[in-house]
XYZ file of C-alpha atoms in Angstrom:
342
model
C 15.429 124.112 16.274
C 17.909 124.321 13.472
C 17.561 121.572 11.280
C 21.704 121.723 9.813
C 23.340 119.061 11.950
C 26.007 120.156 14.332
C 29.542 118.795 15.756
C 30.210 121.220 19.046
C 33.714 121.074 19.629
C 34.688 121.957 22.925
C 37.765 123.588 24.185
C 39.570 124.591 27.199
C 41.968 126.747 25.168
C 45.037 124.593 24.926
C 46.342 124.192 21.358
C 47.385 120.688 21.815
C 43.760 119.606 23.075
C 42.257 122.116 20.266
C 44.285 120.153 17.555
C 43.422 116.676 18.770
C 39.562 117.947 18.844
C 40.530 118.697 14.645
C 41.510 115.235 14.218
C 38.215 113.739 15.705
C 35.903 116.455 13.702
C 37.825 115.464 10.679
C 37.293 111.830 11.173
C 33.459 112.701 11.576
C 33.449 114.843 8.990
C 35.189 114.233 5.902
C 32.186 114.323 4.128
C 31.086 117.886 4.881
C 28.020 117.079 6.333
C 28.068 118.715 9.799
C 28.656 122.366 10.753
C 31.179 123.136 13.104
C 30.860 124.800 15.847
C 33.840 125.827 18.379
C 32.970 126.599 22.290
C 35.455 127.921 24.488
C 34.727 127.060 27.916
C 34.933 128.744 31.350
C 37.205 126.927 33.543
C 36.049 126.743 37.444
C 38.693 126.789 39.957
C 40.680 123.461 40.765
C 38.665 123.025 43.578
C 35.567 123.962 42.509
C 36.225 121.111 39.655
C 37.588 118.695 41.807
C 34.201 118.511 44.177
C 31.869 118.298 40.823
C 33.955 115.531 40.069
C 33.868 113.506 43.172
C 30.055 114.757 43.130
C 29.936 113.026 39.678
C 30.407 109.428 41.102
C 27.235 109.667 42.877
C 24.556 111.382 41.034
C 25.291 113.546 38.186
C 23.497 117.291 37.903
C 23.438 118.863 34.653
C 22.897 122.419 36.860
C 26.289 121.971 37.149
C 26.970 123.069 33.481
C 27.059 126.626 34.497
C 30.183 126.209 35.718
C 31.368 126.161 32.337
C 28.709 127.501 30.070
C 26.733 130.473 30.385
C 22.720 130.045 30.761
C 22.452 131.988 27.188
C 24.949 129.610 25.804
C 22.994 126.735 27.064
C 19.650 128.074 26.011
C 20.904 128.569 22.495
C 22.457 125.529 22.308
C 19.170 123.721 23.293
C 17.392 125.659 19.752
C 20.150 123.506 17.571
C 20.270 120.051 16.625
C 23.477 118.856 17.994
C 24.612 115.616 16.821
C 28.579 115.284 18.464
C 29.844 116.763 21.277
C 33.890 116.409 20.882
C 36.455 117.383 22.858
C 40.155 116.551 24.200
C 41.865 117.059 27.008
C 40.497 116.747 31.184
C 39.714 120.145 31.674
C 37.163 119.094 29.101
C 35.966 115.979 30.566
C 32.789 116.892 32.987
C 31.230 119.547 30.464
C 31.178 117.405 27.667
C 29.349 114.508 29.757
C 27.076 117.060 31.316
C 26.453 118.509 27.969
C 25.758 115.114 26.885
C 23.260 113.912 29.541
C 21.251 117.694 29.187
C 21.049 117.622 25.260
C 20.031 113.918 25.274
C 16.672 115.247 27.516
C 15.587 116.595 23.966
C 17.219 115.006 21.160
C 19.781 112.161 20.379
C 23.300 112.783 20.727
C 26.682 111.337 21.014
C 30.070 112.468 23.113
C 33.654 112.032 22.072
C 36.694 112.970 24.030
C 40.681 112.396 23.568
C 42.003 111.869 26.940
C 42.222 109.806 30.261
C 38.961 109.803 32.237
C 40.650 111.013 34.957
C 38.335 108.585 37.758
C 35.202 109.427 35.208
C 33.251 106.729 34.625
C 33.680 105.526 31.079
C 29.822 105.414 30.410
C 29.401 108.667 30.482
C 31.129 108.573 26.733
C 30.124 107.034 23.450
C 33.733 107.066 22.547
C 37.059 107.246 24.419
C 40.427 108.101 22.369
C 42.968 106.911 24.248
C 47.262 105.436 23.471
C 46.573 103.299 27.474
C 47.028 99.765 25.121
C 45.062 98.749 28.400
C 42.113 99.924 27.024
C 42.641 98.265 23.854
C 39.579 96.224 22.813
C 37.275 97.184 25.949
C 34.360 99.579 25.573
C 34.047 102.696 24.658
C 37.655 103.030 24.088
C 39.590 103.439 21.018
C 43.073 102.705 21.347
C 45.652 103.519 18.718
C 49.169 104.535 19.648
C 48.583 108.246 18.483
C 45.825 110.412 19.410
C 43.773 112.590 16.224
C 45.364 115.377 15.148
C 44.733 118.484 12.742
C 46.972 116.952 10.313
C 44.463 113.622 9.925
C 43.237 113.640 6.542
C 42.025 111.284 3.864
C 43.455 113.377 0.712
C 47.743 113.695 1.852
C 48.520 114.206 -1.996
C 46.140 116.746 -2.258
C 47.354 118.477 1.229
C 50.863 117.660 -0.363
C 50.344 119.609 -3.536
C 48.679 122.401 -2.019
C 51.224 122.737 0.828
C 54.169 122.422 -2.105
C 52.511 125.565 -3.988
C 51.995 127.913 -0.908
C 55.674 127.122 -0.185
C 56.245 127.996 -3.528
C 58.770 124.541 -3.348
C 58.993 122.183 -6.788
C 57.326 119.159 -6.817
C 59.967 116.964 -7.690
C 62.435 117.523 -5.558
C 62.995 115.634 -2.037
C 61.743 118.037 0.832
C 62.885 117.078 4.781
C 61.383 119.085 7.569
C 63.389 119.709 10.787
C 61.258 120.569 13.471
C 63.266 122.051 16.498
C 61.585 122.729 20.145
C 63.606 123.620 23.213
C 64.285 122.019 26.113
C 61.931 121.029 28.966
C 61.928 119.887 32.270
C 61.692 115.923 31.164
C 63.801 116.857 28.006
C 66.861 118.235 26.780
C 67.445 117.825 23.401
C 70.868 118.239 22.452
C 73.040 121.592 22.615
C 73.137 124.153 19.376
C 76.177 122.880 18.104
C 75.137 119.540 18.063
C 72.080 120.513 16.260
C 73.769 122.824 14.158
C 77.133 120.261 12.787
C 74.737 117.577 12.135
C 72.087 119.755 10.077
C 74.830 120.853 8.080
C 76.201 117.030 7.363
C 72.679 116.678 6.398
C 72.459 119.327 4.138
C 75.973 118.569 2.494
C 75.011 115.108 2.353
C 71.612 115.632 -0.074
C 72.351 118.859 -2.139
C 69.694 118.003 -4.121
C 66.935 117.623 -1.616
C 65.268 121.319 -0.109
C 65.520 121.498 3.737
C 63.112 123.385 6.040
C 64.171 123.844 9.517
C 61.327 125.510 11.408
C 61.659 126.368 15.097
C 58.962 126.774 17.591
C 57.663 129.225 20.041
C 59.781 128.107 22.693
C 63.076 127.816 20.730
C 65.972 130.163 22.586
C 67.032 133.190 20.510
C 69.970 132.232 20.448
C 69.258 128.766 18.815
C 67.990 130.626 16.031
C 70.484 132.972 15.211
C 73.112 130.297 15.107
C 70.293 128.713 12.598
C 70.550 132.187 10.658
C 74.125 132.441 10.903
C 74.684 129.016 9.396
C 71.930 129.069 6.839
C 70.350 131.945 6.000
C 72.751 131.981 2.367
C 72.356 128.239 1.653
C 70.101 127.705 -1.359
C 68.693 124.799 -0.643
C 67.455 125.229 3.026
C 64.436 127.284 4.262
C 64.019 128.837 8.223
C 61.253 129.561 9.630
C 62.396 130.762 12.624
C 59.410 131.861 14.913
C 61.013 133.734 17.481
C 62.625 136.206 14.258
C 59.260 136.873 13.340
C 59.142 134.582 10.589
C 55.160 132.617 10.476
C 54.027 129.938 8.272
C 51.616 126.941 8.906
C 53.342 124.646 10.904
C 50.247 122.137 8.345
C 52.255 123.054 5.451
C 55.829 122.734 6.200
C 54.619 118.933 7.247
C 52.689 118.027 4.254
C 55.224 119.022 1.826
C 57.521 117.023 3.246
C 58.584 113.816 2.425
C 60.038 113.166 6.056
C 59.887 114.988 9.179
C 62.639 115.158 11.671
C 61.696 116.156 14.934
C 63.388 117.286 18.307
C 62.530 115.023 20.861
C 60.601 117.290 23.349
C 57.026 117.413 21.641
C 54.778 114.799 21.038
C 52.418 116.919 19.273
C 54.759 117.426 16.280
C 55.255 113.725 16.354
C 52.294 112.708 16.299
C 51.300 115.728 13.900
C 54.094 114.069 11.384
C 52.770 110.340 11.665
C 49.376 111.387 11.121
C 50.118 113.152 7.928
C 52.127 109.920 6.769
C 55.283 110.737 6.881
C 58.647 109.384 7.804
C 59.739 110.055 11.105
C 63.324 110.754 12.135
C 63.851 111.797 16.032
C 67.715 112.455 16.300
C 69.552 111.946 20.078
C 72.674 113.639 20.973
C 75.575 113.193 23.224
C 74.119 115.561 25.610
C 70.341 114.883 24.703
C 68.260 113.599 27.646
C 64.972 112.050 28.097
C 63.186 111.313 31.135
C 62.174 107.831 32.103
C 58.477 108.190 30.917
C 60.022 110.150 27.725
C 62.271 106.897 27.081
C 59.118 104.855 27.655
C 56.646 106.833 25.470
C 59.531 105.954 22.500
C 60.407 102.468 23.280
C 56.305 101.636 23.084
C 56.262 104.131 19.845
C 59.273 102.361 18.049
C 57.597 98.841 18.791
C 53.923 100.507 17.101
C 54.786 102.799 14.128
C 57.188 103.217 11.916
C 59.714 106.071 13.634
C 63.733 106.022 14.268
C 64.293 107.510 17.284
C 68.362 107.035 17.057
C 71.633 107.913 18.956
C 74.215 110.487 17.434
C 77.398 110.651 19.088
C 78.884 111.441 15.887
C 78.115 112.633 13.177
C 76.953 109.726 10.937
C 74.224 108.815 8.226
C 71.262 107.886 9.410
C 68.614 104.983 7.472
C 65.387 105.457 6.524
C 64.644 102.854 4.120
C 63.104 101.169 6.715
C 60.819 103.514 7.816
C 57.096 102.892 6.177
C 54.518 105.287 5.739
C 50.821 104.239 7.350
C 47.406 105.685 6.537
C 46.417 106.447 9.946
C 43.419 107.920 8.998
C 42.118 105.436 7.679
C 43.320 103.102 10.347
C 41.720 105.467 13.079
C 38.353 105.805 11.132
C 38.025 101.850 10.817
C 38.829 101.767 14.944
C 36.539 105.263 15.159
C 33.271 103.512 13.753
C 33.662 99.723 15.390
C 33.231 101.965 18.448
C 30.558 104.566 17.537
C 28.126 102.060 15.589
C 28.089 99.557 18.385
């Protein structure tokens, strides 16, 4: 058996449940102790998962695990010393508590997972991320409003001085990130022109802070070249406009800034700017629309961090000064170990 500790991060595939997975490695590793190592599942059918799941109420079988693991991935996973098991998201739920029960035959270890059990019992887990405040205070969950991200870390004004120089930005000027999505089917958030009049009020408003405006993988075409057209000669604003070809880490257009506004369809790049500690901005149009559990997830956000998630008929200044900045990973690895040392 390898004797160099080992966090196995599971993954179904999904970015979103890939960076969330980050964010718990980083909280169990910020002192380099543990190699990584990344596992991409095989996914069984829906059906197939659905009867190991109801199986999983009776009398769990760690047989099972080929479902999602080859026998030569198992057998070489039994030769290392695995201390974590981590994963996020429910595709990931059964093989990490399967994983957990086989490994623990030989040696001790200890499960993580970001997400709702799903009808899994909660025992099967050492520790349970979860933003149900239901949960709050009861075993093994850790409740904080935001799930772990890959943008947790315990050194921002390093990240922040790093990100600054491979953005090749000053360090004293005033940076604001724009982060713009597309609509969805709970979502629509705002029309180009919308988007476009009030970026530019923006921009005239601050000439001497640097803009980024960084669209996403989803962003129309047309969305961006209106961006180009309207911006691509201002000095003092940077696109990154994905669907033109244009890549950068979406890591350091958030840690140079000193806020982050964000389109109101993703709650990975909100939570991805709260983690990193910044100020949070999430601008509503005239013809923006949420759906009812979208208007909830903001209402319960607004009344737990420190975000503006504001109206804009017009176009009209917006305050910040009231908007705080939080360590939240610090926060998250005081919740992290109350859990994992009981």
């Amino acid at each position: 058996m390898s004797q160099q500790p080992l966090i196995l991060a599971l993954t179904d595939g999904k970015a979103g449940h890939e960076t969330q997975t980050q964010g718990i490695i980083q909280l169990l590793n910020q002192q380099q102790t543990y190699e990584v190592e990344w596992l991409t599942l095989k996914l069984p059918s829906k059906w197939h998962y659905r009867i190991l799941k109801w199986l999983m109420k009776f009398s769990p079988n760690t047989a099972w695990l080929t479902a999602f693991l080859s026998r030569e991935q198992l057998v070489s996973l039994k030769q290392k010393k695995v201390a974590y098991i981590v994963s996020a998201g429910g595709n990931t739920l059964l093989p990490n508590a399967l994983l957990k029960l086989e490994l623990s035959k030989t040696q001790a270890v200890k499960n993580i997972v970001a997400s709702s059990l799903r009808g899994i019992k909660s025992h099967y887990f050492d520790v349970v991320f979860t933003i149900d405040i239901n949960k709050q205070g009861i075993q093994p969950f850790v409740y904080y409003p935001i799930a772990p991200n890959k943008m947790l870390s315990f050194n921002l004004e390093d990240e922040k001085k790093s990100a600054l120089k491979v953005l090749n930005l000053p360090v004293n000027k005033v940076v604001i990130s724009i982060l713009i999505g597309a609509d969805t089917k709970e979502v629509q958030i705002g029309t180009i022109n919308e988007w476009v009049g009030w970026l530019h009020h923006l921009v005239q408003q601050s000439p001497e802070s640097y803009f980024i405006i960084s669209t996403s993988r989803r962003t129309l075409q047309e969305f961006e070249l209106a961006l180009k057209q309207s911006f691509a000669l201002t000095k003092n604003v940077r696109l990154i406009l994905v669907g033109q070809g244009n890549n950068q880490r979406i890591q350091d257009v958030i840690y140079a800034s000193n806020m982050v506004i964000c389109s109101p369809d993703s709650t990975s790049m909100i939570s991805e700017g709260l983690i990193a500690g910044k100020k949070l901005f999430v601008p509503l149009f005239k013809h923006s629309k949420l759906s009812d559990n979208f208007q909830k997830y903001y209402v319960q956000l607004e009344q737990d961090m420190p975000i503006s998630c504001s109206p804009i008929n017009t176009i009209v200044d917006f305050n910040t000064k009231e908007l705080r900045v939080i360590n939240h990973a610090q926060n998250l690895e005081q919740a992290f170990k109350n859990i994992l040392n009981k």
